[in-house]
mmCIF file of C-alpha atoms and ligand atoms in Angstrom:
data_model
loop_
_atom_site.group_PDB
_atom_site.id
_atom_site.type_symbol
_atom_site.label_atom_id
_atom_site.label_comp_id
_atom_site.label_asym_id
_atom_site.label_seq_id
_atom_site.Cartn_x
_atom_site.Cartn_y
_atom_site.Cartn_z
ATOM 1 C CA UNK V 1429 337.661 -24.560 2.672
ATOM 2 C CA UNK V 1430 335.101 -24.456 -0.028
ATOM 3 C CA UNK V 1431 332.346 -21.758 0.202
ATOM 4 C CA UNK V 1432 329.620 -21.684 -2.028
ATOM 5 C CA UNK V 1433 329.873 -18.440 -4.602
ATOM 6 C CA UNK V 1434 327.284 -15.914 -2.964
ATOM 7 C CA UNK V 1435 328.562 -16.381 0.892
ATOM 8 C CA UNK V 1436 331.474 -15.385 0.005
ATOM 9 C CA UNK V 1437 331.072 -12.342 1.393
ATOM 10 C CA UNK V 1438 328.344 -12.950 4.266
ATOM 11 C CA UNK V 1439 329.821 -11.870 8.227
ATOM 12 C CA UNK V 1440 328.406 -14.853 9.811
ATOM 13 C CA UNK V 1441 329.266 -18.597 8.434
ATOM 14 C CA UNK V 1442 326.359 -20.312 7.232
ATOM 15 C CA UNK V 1443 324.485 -22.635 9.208
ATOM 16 C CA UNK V 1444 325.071 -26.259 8.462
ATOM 17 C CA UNK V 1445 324.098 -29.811 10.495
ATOM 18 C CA UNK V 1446 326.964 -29.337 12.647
ATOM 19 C CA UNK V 1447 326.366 -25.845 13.589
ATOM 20 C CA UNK V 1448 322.994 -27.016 15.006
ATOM 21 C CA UNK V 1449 324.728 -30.073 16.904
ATOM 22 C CA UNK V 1450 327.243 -27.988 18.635
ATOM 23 C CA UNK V 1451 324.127 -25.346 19.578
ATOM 24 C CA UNK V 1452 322.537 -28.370 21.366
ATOM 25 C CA UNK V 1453 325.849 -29.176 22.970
ATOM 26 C CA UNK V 1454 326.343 -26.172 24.190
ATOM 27 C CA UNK V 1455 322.767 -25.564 25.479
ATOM 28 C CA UNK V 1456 322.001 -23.167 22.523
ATOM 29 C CA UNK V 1457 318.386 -22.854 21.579
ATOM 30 C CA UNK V 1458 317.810 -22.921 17.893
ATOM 31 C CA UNK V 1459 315.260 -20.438 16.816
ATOM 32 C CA UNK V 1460 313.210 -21.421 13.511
ATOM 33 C CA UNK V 1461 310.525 -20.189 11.870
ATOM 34 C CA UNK V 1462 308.739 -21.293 8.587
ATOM 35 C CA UNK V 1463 308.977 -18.952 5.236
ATOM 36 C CA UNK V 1464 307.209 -19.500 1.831
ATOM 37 C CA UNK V 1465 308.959 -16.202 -0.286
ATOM 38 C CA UNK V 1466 312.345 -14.359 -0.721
ATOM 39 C CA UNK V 1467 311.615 -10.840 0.906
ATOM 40 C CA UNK V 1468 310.238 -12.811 4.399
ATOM 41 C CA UNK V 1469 313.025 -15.387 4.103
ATOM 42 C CA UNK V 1470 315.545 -12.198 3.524
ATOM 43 C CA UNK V 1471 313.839 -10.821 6.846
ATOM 44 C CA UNK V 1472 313.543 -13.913 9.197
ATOM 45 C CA UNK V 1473 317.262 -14.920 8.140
ATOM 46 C CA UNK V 1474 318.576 -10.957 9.111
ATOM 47 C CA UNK V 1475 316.446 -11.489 12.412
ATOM 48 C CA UNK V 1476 319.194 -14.072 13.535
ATOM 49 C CA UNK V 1477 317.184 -17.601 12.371
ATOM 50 C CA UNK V 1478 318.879 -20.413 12.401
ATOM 51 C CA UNK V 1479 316.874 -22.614 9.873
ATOM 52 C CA UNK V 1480 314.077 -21.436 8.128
ATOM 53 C CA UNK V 1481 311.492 -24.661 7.324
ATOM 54 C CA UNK V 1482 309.328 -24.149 3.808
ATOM 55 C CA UNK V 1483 306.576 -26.480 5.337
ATOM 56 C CA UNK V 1484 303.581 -27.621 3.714
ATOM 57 C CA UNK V 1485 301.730 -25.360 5.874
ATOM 58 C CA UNK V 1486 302.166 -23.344 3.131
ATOM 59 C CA UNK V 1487 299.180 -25.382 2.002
ATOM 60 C CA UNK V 1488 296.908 -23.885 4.656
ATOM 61 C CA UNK V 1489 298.313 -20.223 5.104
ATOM 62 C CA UNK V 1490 299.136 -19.400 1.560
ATOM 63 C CA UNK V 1491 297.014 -21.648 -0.410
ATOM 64 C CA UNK V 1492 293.773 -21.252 2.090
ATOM 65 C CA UNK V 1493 293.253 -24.684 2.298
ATOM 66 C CA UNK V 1494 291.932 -26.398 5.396
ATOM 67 C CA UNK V 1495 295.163 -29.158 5.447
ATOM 68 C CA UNK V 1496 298.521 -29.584 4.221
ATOM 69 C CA UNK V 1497 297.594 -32.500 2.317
ATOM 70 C CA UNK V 1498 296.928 -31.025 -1.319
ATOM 71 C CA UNK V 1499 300.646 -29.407 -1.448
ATOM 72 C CA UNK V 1500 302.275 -30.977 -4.023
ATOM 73 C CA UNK V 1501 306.644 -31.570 -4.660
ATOM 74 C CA UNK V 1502 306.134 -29.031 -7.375
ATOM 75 C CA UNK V 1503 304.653 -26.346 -4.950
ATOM 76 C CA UNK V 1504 307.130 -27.005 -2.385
ATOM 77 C CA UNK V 1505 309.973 -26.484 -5.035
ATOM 78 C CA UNK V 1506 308.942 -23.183 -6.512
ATOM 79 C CA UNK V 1507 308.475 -21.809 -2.502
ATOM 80 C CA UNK V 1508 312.063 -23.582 -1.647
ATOM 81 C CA UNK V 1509 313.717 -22.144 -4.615
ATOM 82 C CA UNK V 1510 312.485 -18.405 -3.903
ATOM 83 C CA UNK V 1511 313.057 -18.688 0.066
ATOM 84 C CA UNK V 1512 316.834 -19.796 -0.878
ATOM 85 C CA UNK V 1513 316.880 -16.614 -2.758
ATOM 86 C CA UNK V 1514 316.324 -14.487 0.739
ATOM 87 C CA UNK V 1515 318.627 -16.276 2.604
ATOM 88 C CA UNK V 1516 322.282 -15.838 3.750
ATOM 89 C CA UNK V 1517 323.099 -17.683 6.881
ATOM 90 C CA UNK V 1518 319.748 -19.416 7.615
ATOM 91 C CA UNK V 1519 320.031 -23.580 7.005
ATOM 92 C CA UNK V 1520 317.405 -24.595 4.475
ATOM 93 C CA UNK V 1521 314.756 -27.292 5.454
ATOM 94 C CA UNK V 1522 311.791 -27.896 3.439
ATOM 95 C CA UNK V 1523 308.697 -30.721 3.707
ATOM 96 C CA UNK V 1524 308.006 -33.898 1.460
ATOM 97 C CA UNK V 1525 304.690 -33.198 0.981
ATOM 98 C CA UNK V 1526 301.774 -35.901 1.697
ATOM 99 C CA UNK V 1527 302.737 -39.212 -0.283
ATOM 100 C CA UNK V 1528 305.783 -38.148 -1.845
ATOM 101 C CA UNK V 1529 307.516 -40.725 0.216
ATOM 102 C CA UNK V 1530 305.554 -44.030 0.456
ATOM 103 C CA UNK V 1531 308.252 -46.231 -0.870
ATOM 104 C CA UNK V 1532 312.978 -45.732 -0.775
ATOM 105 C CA UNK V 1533 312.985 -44.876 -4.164
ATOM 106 C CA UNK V 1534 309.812 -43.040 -4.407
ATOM 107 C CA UNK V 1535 311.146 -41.094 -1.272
ATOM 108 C CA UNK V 1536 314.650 -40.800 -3.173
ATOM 109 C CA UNK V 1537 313.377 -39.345 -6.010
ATOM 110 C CA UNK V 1538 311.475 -36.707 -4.920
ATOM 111 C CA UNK V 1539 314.254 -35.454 -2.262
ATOM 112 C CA UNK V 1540 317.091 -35.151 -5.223
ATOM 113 C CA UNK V 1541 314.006 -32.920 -6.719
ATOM 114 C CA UNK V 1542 313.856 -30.925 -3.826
ATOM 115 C CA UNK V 1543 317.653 -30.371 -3.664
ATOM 116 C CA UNK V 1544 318.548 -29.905 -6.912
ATOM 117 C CA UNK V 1545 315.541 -27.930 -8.656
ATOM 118 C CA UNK V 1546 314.469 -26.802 -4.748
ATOM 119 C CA UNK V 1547 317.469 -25.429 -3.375
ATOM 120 C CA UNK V 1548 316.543 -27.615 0.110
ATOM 121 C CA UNK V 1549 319.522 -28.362 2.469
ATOM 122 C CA UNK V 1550 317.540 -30.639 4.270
ATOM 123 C CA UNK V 1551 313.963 -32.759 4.000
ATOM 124 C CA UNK V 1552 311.632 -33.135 6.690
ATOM 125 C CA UNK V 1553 309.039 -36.299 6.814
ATOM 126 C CA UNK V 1554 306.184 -36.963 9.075
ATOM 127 C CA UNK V 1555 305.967 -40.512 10.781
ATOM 128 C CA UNK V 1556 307.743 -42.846 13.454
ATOM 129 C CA UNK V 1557 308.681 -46.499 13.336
ATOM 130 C CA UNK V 1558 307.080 -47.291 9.918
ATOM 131 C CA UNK V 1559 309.371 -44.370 8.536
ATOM 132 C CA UNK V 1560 312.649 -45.956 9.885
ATOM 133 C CA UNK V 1561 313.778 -47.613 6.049
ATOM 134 C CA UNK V 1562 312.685 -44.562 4.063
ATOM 135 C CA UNK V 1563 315.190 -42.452 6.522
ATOM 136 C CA UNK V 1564 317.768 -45.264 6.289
ATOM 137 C CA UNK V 1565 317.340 -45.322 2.298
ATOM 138 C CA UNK V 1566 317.467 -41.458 2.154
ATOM 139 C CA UNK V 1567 320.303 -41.027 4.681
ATOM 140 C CA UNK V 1568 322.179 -43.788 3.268
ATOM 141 C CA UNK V 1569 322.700 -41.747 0.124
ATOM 142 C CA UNK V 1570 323.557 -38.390 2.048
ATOM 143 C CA UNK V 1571 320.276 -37.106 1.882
ATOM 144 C CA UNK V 1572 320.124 -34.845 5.177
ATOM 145 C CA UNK V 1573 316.749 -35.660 7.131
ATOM 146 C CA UNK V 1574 314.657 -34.653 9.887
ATOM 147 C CA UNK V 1575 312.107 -36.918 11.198
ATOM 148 C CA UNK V 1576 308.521 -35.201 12.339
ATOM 149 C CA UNK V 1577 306.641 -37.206 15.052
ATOM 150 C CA UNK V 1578 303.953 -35.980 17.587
ATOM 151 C CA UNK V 1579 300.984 -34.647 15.939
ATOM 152 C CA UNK V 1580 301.446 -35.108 12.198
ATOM 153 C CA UNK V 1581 299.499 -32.937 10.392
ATOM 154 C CA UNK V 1582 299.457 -34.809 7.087
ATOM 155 C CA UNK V 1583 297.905 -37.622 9.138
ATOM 156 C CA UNK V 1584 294.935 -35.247 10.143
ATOM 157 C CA UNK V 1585 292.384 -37.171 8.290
ATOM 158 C CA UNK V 1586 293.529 -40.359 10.021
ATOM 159 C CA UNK V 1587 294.278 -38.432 13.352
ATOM 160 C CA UNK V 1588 290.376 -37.085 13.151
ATOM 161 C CA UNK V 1589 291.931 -33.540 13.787
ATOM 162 C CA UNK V 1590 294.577 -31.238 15.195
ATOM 163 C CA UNK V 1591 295.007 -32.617 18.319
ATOM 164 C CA UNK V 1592 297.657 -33.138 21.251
ATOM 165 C CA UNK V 1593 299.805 -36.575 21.068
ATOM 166 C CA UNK V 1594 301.645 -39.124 23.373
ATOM 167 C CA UNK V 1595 299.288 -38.118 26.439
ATOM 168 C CA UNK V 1596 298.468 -41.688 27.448
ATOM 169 C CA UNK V 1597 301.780 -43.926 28.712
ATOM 170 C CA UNK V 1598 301.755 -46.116 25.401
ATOM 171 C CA UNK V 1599 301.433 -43.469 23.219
ATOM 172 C CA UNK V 1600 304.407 -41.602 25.134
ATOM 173 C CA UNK V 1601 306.526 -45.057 24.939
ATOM 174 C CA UNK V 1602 305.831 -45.602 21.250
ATOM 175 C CA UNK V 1603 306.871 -42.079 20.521
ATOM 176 C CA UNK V 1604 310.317 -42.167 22.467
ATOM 177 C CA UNK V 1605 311.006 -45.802 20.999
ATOM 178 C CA UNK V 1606 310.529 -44.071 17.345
ATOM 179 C CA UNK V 1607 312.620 -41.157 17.965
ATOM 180 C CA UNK V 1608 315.801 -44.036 19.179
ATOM 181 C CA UNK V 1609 315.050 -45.994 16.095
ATOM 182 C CA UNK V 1610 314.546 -42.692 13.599
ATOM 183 C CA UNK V 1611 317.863 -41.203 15.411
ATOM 184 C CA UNK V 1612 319.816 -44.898 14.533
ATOM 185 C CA UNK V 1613 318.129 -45.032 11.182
ATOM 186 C CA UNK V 1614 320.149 -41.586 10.508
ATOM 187 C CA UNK V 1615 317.310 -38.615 11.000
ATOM 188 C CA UNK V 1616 320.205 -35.605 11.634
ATOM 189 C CA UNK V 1617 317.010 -33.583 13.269
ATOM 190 C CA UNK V 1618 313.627 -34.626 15.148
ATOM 191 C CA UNK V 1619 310.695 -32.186 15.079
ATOM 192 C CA UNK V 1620 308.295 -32.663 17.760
ATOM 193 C CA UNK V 1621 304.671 -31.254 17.227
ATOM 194 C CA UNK V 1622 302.062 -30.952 20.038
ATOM 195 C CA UNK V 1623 302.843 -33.062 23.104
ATOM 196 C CA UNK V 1624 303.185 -32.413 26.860
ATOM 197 C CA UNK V 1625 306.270 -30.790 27.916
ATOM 198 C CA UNK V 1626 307.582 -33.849 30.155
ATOM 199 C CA UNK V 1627 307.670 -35.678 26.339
ATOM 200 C CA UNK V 1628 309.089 -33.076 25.014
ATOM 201 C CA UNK V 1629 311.974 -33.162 27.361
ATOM 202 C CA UNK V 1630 312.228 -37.144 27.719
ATOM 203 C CA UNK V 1631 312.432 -37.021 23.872
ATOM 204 C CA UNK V 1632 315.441 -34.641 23.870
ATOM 205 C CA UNK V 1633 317.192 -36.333 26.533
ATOM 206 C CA UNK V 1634 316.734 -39.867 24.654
ATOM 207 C CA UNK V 1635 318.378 -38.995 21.083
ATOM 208 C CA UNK V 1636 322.133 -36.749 20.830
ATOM 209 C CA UNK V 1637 320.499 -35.008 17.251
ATOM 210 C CA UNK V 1638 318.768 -31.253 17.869
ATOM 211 C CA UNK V 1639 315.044 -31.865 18.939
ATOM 212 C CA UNK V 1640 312.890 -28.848 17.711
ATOM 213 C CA UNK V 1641 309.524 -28.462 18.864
ATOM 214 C CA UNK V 1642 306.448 -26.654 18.391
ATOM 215 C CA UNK V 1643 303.550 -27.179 20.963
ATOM 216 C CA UNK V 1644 306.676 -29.563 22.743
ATOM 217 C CA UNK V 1645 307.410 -27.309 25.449
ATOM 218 C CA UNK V 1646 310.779 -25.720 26.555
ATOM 219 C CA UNK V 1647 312.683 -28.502 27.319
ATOM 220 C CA UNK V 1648 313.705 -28.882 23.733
ATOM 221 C CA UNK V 1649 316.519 -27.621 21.806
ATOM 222 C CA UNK V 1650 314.950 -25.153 19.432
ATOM 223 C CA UNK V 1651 311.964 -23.800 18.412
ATOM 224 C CA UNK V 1652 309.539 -23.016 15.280
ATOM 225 C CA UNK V 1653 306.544 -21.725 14.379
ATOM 226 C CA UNK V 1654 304.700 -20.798 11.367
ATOM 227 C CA UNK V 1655 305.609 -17.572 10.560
ATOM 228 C CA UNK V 1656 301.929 -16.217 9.286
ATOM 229 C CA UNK V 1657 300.709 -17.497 12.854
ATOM 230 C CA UNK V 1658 303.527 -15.628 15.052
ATOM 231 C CA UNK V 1659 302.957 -12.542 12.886
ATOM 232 C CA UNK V 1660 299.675 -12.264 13.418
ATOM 233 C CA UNK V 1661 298.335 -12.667 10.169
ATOM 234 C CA UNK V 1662 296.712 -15.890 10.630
ATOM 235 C CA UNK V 1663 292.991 -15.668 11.236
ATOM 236 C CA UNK V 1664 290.324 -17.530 13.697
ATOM 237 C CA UNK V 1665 291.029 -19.914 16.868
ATOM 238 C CA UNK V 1666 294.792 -20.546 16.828
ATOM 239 C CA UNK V 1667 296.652 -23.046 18.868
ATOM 240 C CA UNK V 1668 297.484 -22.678 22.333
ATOM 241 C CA UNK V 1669 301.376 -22.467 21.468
ATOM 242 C CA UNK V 1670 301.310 -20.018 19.374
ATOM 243 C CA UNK V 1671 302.940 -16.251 20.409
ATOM 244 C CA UNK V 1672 301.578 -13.481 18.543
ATOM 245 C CA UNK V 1673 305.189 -11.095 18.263
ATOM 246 C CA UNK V 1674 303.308 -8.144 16.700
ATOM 247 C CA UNK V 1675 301.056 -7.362 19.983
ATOM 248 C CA UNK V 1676 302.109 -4.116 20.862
ATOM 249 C CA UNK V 1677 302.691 -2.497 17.439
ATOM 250 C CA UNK V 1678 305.963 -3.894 16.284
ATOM 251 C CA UNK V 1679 306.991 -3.726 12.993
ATOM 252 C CA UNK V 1680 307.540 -7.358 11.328
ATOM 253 C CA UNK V 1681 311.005 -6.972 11.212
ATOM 254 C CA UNK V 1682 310.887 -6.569 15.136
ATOM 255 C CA UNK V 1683 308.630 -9.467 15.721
ATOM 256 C CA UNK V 1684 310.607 -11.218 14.120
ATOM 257 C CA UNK V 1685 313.737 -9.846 16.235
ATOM 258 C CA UNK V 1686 312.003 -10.943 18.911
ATOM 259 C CA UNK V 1687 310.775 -14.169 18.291
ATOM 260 C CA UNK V 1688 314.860 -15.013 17.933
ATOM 261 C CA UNK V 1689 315.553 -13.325 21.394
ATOM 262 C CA UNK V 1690 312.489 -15.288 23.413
ATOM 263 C CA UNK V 1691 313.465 -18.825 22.076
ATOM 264 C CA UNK V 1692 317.412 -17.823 22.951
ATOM 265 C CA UNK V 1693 316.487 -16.512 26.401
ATOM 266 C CA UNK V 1694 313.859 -19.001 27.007
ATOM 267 C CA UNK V 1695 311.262 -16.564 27.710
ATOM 268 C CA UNK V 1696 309.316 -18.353 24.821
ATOM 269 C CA UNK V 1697 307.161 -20.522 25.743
ATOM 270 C CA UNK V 1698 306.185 -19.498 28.323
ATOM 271 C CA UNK V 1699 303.469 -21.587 30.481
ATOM 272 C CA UNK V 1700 300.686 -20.526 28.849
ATOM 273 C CA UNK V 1701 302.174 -21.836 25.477
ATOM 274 C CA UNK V 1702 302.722 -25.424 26.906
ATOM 275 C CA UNK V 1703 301.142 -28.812 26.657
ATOM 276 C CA UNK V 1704 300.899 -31.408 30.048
HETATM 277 O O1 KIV P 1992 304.552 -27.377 7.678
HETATM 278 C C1 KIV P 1992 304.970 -26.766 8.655
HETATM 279 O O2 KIV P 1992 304.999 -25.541 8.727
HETATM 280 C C2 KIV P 1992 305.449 -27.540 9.780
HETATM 281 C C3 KIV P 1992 305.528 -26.824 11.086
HETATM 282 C C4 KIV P 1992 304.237 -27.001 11.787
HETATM 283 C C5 KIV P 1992 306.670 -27.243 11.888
HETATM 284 O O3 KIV P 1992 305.719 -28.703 9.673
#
């Protein structure tokens, strides 16, 4: 079988799309967390992470600004390209930023950028229905996607803040009709952001890809958070799902350790993390 160069050597296969569809069929949670550099993507991947997500976060936690909306392609390809650098078996997702995919062959364009010059395994893209042709023009050329619905931070502006989604029936309907027609329109992963658990769970039960959440409950197949917010590092008001893995003095490298053994045990979230 081919194997790229440098995991040759590794003691655990890489992680691939198929590695995360058998975890959901066998009732594996898939533990994620976000990374922007090599020497935190070298630590989450040792702490047992099964995809590591450069989001456009990065925008807020390492750039300091207020939404994810000024990250650019050409930020997210210098963090993808040093992340790749840290990682061994970890699968590589990373965000098209805010408008880099408004039209097929804008949306094209920019993902071949973010594989080739990136390093990216995988892109992610925020939106439902009115997303269903740029995932059918990306996936129809191989492109591996994963589909973000729920609260969409890029939409914040639009949104009129950070704030929980599908609450009301219609909202809830919409959101499980777009994950059907994203799934059928070839998204290999959904990400779910901020809704009440009961979504959560009627959105993994609806689609056979890996549903991760954040904010989405347990009833999900994986989980993620930002790493700068589980580490503790992130100041001010944070939201209610997030799990702060250095209480109690841990070094990162343990947080991190055990951020990978709550989402596998289930022990994370825990009630007080969750949305009805
Ligand atoms: O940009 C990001 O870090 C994300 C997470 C909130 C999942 O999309």
């Amino acid at each position: 079988m081919y194997k790229q160069l440098q995991q040759r050597d590794l003691p655990e296969a890489p992680v691939n799309i198929s590695t995360l569809r058998a975890m959901k069929a066998a009732g594996e949670q898939i533990a994620c967390l976000t990374a922007y550099d090599a020497s935190f993507a070298l630590l989450v991947d040792r702490a047992g992470a099964d995809l590591v997500l450069v989001g456009d976060s990065l925008g807020m936690v390492i750039q300091g600004h207020d939404t994810t909306v000024p990250v650019t392609v050409q930020d997210i390809i210098y963090h993808s390209r040093i992340v790749r650098r840290g990682l061994g078996r970890a699968f590589l997702m990373v965000d098209m930023p805010f408008m880099s995919y408004t039209t097929p062959s804008q949306a094209l364009e920019n993902a071949v950028r973010l594989m080739q010059e990136g390093a990216a395994m995988m892109v992610k893209l925020e939106g439902g229905a009115s997303q269903v042709r740029i995932v059918e023009h990306l996936a129809s050329h191989d492109i591996p996607v994963c589909a973000h619905l729920g609260l969409r931070p890029q939409s914040v502006h639009k949104i009129g803040g950070f704030k929980v989604q599908g609450r009301d029936q219609a909202q809830a309907e919409q959101m499980l009709e777009d994950a059907v027609a994203l799934e059928q329109a070839g998204a290999d992963i959904l990400l779910l952001e901020c809704v009440p658990n009961e979504l959560g769970q009627a959105v993994r039960d609806a689609v056979t890809v890996p549903v991760i959440g954040i904010g989405a409950g347990p009833g999900v197949d994986g989980q993620i958070l930002v790493l700068y917010d589980m580490l503790g590092i992130t100041q001010g008001r944070l939201p209610r799902f997030v799990r702060n893995f250095m209480q109690g003095g841990a070094a990162p490298v343990e947080a991190l350790q055990a951020y990978v053994a709550a989402v596998k045990d289930r022990s994370y979230p825990a009630p007080e993390h969750c949305f009805s």
